[in-house]
Tab-separated table of C-alpha atoms in Angstrom:
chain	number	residue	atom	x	y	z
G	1	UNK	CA	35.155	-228.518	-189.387
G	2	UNK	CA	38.444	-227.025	-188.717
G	3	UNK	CA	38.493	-225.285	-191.980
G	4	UNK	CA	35.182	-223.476	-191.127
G	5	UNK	CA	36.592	-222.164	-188.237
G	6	UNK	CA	39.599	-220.813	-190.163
G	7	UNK	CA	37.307	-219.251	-192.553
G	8	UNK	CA	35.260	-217.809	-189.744
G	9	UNK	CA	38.089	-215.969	-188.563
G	10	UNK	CA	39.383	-215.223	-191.879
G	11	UNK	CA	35.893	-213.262	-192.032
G	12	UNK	CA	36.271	-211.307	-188.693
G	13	UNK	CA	40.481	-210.243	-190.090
G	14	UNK	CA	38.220	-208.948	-193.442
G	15	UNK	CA	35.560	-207.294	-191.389
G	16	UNK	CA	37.938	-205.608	-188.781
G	17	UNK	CA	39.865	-204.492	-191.292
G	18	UNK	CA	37.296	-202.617	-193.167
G	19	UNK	CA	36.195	-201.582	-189.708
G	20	UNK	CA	39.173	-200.177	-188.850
G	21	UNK	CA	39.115	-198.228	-192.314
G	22	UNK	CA	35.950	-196.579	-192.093
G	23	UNK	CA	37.579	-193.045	-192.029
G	24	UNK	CA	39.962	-193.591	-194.771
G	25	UNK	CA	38.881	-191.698	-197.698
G	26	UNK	CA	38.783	-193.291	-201.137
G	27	UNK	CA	39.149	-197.394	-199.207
G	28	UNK	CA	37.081	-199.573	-200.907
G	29	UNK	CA	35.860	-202.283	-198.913
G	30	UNK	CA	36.582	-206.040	-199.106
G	31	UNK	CA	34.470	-208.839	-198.775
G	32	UNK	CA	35.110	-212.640	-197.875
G	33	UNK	CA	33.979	-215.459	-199.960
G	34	UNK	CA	33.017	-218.539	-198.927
G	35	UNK	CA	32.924	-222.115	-201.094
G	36	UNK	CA	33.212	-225.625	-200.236
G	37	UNK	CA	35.770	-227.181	-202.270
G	38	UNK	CA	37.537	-231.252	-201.908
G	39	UNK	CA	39.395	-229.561	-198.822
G	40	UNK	CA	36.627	-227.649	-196.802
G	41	UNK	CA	35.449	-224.215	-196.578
G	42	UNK	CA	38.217	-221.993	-198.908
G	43	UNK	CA	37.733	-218.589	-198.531
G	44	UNK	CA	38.315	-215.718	-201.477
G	45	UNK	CA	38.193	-211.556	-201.193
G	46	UNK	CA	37.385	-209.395	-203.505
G	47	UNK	CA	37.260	-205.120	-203.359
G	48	UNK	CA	33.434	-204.524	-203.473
G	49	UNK	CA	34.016	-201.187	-206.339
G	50	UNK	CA	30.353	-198.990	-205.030
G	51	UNK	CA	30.811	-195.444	-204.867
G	52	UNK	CA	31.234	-194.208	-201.672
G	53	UNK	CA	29.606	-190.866	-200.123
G	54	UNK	CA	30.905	-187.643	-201.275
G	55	UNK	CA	32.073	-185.207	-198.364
G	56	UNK	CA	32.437	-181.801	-199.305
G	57	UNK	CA	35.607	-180.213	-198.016
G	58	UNK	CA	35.724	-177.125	-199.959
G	59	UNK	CA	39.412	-177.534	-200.401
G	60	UNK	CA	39.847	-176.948	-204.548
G	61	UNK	CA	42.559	-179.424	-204.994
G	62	UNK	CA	40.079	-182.118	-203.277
G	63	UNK	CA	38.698	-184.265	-206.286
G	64	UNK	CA	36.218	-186.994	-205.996
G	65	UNK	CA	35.376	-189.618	-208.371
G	66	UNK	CA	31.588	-189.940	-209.378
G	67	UNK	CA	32.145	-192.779	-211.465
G	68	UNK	CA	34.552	-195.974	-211.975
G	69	UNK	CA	38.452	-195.401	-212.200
G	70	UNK	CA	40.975	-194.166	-210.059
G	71	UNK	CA	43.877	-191.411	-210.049
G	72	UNK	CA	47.273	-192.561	-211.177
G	73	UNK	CA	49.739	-191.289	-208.429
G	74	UNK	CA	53.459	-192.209	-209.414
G	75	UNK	CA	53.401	-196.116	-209.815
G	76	UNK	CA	49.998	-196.651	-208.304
G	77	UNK	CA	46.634	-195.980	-208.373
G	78	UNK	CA	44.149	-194.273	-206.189
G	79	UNK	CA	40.331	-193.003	-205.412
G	80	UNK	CA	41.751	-190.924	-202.334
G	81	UNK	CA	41.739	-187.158	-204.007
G	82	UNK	CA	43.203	-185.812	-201.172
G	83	UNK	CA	45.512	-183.314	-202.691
G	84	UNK	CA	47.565	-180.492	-202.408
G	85	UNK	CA	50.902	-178.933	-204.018
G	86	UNK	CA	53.808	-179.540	-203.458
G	87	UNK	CA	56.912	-177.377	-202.484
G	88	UNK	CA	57.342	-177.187	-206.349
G	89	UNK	CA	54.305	-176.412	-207.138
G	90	UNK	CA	52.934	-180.160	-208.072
G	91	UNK	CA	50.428	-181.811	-207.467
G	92	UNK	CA	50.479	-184.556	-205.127
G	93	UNK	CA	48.645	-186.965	-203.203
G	94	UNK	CA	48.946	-187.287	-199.262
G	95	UNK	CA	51.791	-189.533	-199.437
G	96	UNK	CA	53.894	-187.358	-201.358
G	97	UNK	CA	53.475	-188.999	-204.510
G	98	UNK	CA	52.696	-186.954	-207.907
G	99	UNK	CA	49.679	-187.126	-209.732
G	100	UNK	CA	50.031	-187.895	-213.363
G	101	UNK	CA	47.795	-186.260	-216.100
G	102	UNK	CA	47.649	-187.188	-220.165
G	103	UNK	CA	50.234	-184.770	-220.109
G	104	UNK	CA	52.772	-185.653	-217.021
G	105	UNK	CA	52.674	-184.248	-213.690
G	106	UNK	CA	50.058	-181.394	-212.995
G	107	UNK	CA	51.399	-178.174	-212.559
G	108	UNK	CA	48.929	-175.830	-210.147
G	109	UNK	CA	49.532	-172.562	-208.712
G	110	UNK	CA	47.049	-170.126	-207.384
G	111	UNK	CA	44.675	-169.577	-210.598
G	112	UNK	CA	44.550	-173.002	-211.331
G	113	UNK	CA	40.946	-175.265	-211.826
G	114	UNK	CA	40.095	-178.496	-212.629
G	115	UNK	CA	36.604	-178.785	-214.275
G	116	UNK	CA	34.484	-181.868	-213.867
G	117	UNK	CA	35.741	-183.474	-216.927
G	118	UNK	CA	39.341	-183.452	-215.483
G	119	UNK	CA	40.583	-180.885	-217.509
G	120	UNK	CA	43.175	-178.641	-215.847
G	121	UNK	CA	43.417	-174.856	-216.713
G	122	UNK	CA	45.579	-172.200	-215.442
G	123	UNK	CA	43.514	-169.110	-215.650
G	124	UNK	CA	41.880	-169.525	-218.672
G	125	UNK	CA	44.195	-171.706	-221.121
G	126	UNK	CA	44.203	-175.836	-220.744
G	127	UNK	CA	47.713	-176.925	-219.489
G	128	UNK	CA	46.893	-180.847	-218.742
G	129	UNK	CA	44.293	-183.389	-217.928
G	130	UNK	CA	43.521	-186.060	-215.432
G	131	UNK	CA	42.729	-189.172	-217.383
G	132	UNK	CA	39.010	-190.417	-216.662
G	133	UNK	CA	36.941	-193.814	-217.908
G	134	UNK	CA	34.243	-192.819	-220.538
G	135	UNK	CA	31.057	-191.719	-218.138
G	136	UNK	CA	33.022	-191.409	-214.682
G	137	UNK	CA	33.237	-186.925	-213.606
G	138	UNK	CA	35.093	-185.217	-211.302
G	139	UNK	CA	34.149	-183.311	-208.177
G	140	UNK	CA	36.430	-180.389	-206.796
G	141	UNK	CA	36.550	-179.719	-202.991
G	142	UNK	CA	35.260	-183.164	-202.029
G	143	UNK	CA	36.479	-186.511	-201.316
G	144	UNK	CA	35.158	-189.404	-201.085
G	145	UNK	CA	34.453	-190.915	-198.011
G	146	UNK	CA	35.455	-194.521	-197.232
G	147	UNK	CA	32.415	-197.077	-198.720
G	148	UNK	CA	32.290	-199.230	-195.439
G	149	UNK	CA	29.232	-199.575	-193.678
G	150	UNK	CA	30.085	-199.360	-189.836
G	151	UNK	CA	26.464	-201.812	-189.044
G	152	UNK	CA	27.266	-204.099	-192.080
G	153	UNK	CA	31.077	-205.023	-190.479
G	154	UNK	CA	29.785	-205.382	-187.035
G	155	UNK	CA	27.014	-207.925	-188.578
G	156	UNK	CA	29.750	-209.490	-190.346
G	157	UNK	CA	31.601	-209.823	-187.144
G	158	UNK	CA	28.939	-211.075	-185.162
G	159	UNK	CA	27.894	-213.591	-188.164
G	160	UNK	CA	31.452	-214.528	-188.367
G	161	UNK	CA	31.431	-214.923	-184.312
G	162	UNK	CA	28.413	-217.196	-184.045
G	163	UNK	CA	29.927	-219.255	-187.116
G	164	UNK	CA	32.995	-220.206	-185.026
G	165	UNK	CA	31.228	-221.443	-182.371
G	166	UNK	CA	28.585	-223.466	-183.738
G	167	UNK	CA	31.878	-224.788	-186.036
G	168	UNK	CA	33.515	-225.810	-182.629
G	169	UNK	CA	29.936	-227.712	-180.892
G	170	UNK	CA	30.466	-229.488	-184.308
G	171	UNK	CA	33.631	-230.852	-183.918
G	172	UNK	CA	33.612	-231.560	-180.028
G	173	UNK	CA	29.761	-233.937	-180.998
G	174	UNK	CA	32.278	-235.465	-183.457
G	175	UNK	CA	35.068	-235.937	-180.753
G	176	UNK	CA	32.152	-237.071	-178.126
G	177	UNK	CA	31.018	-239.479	-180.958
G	178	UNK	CA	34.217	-240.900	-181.660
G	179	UNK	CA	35.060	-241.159	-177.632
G	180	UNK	CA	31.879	-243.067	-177.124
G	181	UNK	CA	33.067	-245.751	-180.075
G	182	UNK	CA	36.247	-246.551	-178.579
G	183	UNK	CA	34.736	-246.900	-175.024
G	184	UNK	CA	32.089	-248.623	-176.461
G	185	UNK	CA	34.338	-251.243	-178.365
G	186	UNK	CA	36.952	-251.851	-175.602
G	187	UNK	CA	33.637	-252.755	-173.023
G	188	UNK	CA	32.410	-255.355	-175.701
G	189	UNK	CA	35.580	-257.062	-175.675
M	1	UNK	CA	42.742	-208.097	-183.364
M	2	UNK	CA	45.216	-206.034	-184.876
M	3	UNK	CA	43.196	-204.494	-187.277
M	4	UNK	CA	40.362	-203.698	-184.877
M	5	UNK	CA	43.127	-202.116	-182.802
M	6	UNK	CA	44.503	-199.804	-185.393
M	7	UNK	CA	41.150	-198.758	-186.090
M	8	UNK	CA	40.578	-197.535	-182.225
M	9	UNK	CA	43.816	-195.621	-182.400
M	10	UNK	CA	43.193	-194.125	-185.397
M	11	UNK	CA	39.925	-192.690	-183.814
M	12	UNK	CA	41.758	-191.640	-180.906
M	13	UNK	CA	44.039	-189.664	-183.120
M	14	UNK	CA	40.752	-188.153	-185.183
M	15	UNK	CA	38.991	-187.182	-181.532
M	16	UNK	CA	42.443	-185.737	-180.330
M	17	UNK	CA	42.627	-183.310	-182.889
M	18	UNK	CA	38.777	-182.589	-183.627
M	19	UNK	CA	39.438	-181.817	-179.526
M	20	UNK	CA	42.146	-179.785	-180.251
M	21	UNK	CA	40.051	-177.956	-183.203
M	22	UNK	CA	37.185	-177.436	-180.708
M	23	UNK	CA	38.976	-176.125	-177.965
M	24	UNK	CA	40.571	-173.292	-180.337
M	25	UNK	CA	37.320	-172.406	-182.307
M	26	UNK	CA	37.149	-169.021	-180.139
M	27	UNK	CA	40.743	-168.212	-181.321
M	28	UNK	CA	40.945	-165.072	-183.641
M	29	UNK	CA	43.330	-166.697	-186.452
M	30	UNK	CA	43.088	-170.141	-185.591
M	31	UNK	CA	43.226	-172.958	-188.769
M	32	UNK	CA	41.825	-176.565	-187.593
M	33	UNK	CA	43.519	-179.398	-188.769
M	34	UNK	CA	42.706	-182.553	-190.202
M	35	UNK	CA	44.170	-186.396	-190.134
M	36	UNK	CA	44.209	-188.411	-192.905
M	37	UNK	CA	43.991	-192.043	-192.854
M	38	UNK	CA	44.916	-194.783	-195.088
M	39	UNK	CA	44.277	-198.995	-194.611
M	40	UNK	CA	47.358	-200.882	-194.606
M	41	UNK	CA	48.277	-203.676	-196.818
M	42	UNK	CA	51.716	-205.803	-197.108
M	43	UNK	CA	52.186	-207.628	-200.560
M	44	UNK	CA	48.565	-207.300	-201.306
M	45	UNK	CA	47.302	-209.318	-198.573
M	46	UNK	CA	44.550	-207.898	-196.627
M	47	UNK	CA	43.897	-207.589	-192.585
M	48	UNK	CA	46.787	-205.123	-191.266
M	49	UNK	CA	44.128	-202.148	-190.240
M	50	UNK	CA	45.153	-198.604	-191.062
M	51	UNK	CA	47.262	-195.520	-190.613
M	52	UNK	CA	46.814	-192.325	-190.111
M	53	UNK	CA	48.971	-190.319	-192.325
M	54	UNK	CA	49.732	-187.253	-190.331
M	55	UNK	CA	47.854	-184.178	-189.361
M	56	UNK	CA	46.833	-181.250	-191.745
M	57	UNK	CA	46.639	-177.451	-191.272
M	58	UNK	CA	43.452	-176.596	-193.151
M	59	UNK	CA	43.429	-173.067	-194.641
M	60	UNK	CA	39.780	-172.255	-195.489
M	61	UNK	CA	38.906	-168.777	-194.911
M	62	UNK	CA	37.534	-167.749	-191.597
M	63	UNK	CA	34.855	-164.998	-191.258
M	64	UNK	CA	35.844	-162.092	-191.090
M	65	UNK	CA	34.430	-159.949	-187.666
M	66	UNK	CA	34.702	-156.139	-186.627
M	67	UNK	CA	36.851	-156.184	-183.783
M	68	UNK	CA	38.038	-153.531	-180.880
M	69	UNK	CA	41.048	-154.264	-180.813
M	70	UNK	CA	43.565	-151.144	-181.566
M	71	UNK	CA	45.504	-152.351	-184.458
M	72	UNK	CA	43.651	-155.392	-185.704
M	73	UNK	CA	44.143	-156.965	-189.338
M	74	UNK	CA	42.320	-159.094	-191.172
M	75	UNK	CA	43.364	-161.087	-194.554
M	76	UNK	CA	40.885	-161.094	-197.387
M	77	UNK	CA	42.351	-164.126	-199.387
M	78	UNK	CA	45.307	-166.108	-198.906
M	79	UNK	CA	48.208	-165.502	-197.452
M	80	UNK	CA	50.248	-165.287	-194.125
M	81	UNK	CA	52.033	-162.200	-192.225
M	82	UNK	CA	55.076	-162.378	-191.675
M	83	UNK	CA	56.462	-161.652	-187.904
M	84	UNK	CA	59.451	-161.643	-185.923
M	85	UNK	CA	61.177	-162.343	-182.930
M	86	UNK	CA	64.914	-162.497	-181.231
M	87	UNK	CA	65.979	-163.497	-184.968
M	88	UNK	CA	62.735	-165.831	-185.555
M	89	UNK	CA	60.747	-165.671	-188.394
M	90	UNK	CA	57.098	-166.871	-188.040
M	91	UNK	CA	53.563	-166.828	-189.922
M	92	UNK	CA	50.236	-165.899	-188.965
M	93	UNK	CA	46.788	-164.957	-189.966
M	94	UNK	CA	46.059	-163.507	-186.635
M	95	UNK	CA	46.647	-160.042	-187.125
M	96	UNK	CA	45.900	-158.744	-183.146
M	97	UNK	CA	48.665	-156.304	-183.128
M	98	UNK	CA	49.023	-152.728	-181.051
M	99	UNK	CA	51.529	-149.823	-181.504
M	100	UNK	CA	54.536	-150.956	-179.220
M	101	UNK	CA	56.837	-148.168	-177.777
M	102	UNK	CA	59.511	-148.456	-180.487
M	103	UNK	CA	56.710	-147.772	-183.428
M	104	UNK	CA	56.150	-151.839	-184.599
M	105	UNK	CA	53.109	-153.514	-184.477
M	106	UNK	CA	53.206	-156.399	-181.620
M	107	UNK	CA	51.076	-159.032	-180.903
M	108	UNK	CA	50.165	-160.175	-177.544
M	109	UNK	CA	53.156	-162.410	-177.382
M	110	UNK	CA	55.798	-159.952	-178.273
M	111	UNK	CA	56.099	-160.940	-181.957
M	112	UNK	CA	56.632	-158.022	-184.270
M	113	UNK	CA	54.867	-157.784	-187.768
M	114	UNK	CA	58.003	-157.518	-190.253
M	115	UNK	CA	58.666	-154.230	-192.057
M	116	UNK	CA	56.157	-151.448	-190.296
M	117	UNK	CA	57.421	-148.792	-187.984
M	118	UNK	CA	55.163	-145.737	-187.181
M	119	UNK	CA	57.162	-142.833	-187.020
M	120	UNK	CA	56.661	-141.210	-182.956
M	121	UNK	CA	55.150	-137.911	-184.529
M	122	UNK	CA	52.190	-140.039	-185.958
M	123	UNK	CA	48.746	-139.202	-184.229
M	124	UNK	CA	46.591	-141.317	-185.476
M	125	UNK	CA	47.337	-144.441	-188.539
M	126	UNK	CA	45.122	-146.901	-190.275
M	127	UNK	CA	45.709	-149.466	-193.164
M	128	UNK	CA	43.898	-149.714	-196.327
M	129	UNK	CA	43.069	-152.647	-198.277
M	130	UNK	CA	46.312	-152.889	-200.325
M	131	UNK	CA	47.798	-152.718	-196.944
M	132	UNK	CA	49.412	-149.471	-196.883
M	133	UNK	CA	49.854	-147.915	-193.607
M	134	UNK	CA	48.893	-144.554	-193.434
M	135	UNK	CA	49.441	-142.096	-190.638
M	136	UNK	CA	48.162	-138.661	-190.049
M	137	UNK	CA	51.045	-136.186	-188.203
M	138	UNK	CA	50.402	-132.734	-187.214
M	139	UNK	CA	52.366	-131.970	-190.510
M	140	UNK	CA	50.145	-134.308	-193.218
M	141	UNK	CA	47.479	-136.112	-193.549
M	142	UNK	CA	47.340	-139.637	-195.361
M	143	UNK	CA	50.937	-140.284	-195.678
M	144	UNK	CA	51.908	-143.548	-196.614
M	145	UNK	CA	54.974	-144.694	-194.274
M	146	UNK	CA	55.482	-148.427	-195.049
M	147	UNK	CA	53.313	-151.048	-196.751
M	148	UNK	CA	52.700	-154.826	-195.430
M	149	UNK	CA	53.554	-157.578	-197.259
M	150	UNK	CA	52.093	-160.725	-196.911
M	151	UNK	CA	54.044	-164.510	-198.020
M	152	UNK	CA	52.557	-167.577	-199.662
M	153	UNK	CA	53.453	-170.833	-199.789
M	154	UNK	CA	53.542	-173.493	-202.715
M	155	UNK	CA	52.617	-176.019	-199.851
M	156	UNK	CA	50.901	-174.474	-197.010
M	157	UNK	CA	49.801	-177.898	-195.773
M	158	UNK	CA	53.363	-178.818	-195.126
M	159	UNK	CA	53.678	-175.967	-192.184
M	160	UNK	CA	54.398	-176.770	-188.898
M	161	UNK	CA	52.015	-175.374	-186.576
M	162	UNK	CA	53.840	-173.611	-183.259
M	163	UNK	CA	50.725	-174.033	-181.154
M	164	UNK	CA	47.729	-172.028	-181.998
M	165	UNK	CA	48.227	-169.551	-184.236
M	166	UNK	CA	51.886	-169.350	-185.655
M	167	UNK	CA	53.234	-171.696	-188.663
M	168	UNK	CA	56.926	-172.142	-189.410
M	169	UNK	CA	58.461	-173.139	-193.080
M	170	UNK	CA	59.467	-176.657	-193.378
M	171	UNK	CA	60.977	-178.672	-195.664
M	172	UNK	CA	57.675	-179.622	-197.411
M	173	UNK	CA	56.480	-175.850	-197.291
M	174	UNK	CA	59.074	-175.000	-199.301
M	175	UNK	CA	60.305	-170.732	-199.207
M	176	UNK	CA	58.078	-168.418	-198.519
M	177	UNK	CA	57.466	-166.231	-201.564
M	178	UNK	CA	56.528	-162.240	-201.124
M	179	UNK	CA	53.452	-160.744	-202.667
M	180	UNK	CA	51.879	-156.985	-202.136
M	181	UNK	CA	48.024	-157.213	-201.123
M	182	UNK	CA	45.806	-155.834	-203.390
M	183	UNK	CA	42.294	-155.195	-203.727
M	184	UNK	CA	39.951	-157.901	-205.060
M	185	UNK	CA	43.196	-160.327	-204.225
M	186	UNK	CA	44.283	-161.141	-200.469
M	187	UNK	CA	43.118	-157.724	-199.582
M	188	UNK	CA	44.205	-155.958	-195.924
M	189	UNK	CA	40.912	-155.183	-193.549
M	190	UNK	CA	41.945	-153.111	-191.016
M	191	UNK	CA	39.659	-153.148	-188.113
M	192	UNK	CA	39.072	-156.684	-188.555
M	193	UNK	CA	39.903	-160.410	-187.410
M	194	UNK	CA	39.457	-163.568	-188.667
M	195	UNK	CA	37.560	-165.836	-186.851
M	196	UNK	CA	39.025	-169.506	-186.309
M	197	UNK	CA	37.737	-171.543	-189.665
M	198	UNK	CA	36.385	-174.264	-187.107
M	199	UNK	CA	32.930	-175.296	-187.381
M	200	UNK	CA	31.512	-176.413	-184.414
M	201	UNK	CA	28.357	-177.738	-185.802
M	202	UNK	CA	30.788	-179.954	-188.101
M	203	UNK	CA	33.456	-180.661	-185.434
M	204	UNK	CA	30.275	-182.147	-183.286
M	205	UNK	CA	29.633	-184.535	-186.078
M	206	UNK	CA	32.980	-185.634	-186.282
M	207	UNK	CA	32.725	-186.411	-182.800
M	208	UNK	CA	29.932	-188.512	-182.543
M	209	UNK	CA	30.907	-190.436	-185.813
M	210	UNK	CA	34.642	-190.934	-184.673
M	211	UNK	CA	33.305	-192.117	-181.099
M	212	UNK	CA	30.517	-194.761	-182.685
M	213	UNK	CA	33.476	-196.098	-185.276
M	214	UNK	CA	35.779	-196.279	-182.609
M	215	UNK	CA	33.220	-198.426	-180.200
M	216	UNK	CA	32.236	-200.788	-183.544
M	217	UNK	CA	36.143	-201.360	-183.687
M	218	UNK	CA	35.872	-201.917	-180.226
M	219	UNK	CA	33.359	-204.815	-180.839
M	220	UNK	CA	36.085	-206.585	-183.273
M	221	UNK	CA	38.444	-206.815	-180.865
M	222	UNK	CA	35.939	-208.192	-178.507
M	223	UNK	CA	34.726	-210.799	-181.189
M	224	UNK	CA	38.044	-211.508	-181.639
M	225	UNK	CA	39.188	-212.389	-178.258
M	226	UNK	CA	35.473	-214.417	-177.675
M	227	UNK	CA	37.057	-216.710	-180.555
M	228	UNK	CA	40.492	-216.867	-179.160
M	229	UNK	CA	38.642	-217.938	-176.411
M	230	UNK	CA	36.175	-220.729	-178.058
M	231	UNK	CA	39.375	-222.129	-179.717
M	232	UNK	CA	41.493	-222.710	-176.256
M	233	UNK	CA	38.404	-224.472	-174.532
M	234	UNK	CA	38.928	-226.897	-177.673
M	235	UNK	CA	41.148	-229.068	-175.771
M	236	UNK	CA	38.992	-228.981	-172.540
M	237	UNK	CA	35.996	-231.459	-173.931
């Protein structure tokens, strides 16, 4: 019993989380999983991968991904497409790090555009691409809003909540039980 | 909890500067700003919240409206003016300036627009689109006396906003580099100001969604507490 009420909490720290996340563009939500194994409740997470809504921004170096995949900003990777240029004319993500196309760093300055196939061009001439799974587009000045689901969470938290509780009338019935016994045996004596 | 908690102050910050944006949406010139948030993970484990990143200037156009104003300049396209004062250098798109007694153009707070002086025998001057300032004398009409330039940054995003209106370079800015307005590119309408780029419609929205997130994060920390709770009346029965 007192591994379901670890696991109920360990649902509320999942659904807070992704609470608190609900305005941060390109966060994919997690969710808890629950399975009885030899030593009670264990619970697992996993990144639930839906697309999230697309926001318009009409900022052109905003890019959202319609599709599976990710950016690859230095050593990471990313669905936030929040991005601007840098003082050296790069392009970088909110955090400062550079975006890497099939071809290195991006390079934009004032004429550049990125079609929906990632291709970037500087006026008219191709001068690098942003590397996309088979299927998945691009769309310039939007992001992609966070894919959390402010009712779901607070469901999740309530479920999570009520799954404590009747977790701890469990286990005092067991205590009461096991009081009763060893009243019980010490009268018959 | 914690989470939860970051994800109320994280509102805050969003409904501070949606606030901020609102309150300034009358201002001739004025660029709203954005934050930017991010969850927050250590080693891969989940359940530390989020972050906000920082604030952005955002640089969208505004509309551009006929004004009365006596020496009022608009910018058609992108770009910043450049202006002065007691040795500091500034930026602006809001171009409210008037003749001052020495021949610059002023704004209202004594900042001069760099590299225009209108010669005291000028009766009347205007600016055309590639923002060369013309003045007619007693002696010629039409005569071109200085031209503005405007400056552009590689990373306008990484200004520093001086309250409303005026930007400074920064580190992340990077130089400002000099260009000549031209038609069809960052064009000079004289006669004009740009209207603050804040949507009100939009910044209402932003409101009402950053209020209801912020009470649903609310309702973790409650939840979280009620358990908290449950757990120390263990011990009771």
């Amino acid at each position: 019993m007192a591994s379901a009420m670890c696991a109920a909490r360990a649902q509320l720290e999942t659904a807070t989380h992704n609470l608190a996340n609900v305005s941060s563009d390109g966060y994919r939500r997690a969710a808890s999983h629950l399975r009885l194994s030899a030593n009670g409740l264990v619970t697992t997470e996993t990144r639930e991968f839906e697309q999230g809504a697309i926001r318009h921004t009409g900022r052109s170096l905003d890019l959202a991904l319609l599709g599976p995949g990710g950016f690859h900003v230095g050593s990471g990777v990313t669905r936030n497409g929040a991005f601007v240029s840098d003082r050296n004319g790069w392009l970088t993500d909110d955090r400062g790090r550079r975006v890497l196309g099939t071809r290195g760093p991006i390079a934009v300055d004032a004429q550049t555009t990125i079609g929906s196939d990632g291709e970037v061009k500087s006026g008219s001439h191709s001068v690098n691409r942003i590397p996309l799974p088979p299927g998945t587009r691009l769309q310039t000045g939007a992001l992609e809003a966070s894919n959390v689901n402010a009712i779901g969470e607070t469901l999740e938290i309530l479920t999570a909540q009520r799954a404590f509780e009747t977790a701890q009338k469990v286990l005092v019935a067991i205590d009461e039980v096991r009081q009763k016994a060893v009243n019980d045996v010490v009268r018959l004596k | 909890m914690y989470a939860a908690a970051s994800g109320m102050a994280a509102q805050q910050t969003n409904l501070e500067i949606i606030a901020d944006n609102l309150a300034n949406a009358d201002v001739a010139g004025f660029k709203g700003a954005a934050a930017s948030f991010t969850d927050v993970n250590a080693g891969g484990t989940l359940g530390l919240g989020t972050a906000a990143l920082g604030r952005h200037p955002l640089f969208e156009q505004g509309k551009l409206m006929k004004s009365g104003g006596p020496f009022d300049l608009a910018i058609d396209g992108a770009g910043f003016f450049r202006i002065e004062k007691d040795g500091a250098t500034a930026y602006t798109r809001a171009g409210e300036f008037s003749r001052a007694a020495d021949g610059s153009l002023q704004n209202a707070d004594g900042w001069r627009l760099h590299g225009v002086r209108i010669p005291a025998d000028a009766i009347s001057a205007s600016v055309d689109r590639a923002g060369r300032v013309l003045i007619d004398s007693a002696t010629a009409k039409g005569h071109a006396v200085a031209r503005i330039g405007l400056v552009t940054f590689n990373a306008p995003e990484g200004l520093r906003a001086l309250g409303g209106t005026l930007f400074v370079a920064t580190a992340v800015s990077g130089p400002p580099h000099a260009f000549a307005p031209r038609e069809g590119r960052s064009s000079i309408a004289f006669g004009m100001l740009e209207k603050s780029n804040v949507s009100i419609v939009e910044s209402m929205m932003q409101i009402l969604t950053a209020q209801r997130a912020y009470e649903a994060n609310a309702k973790g920390v409650q939840a979280a507490d009620e358990m908290l709770r449950i757990a120390n009346n263990l011990h009771r029965s």
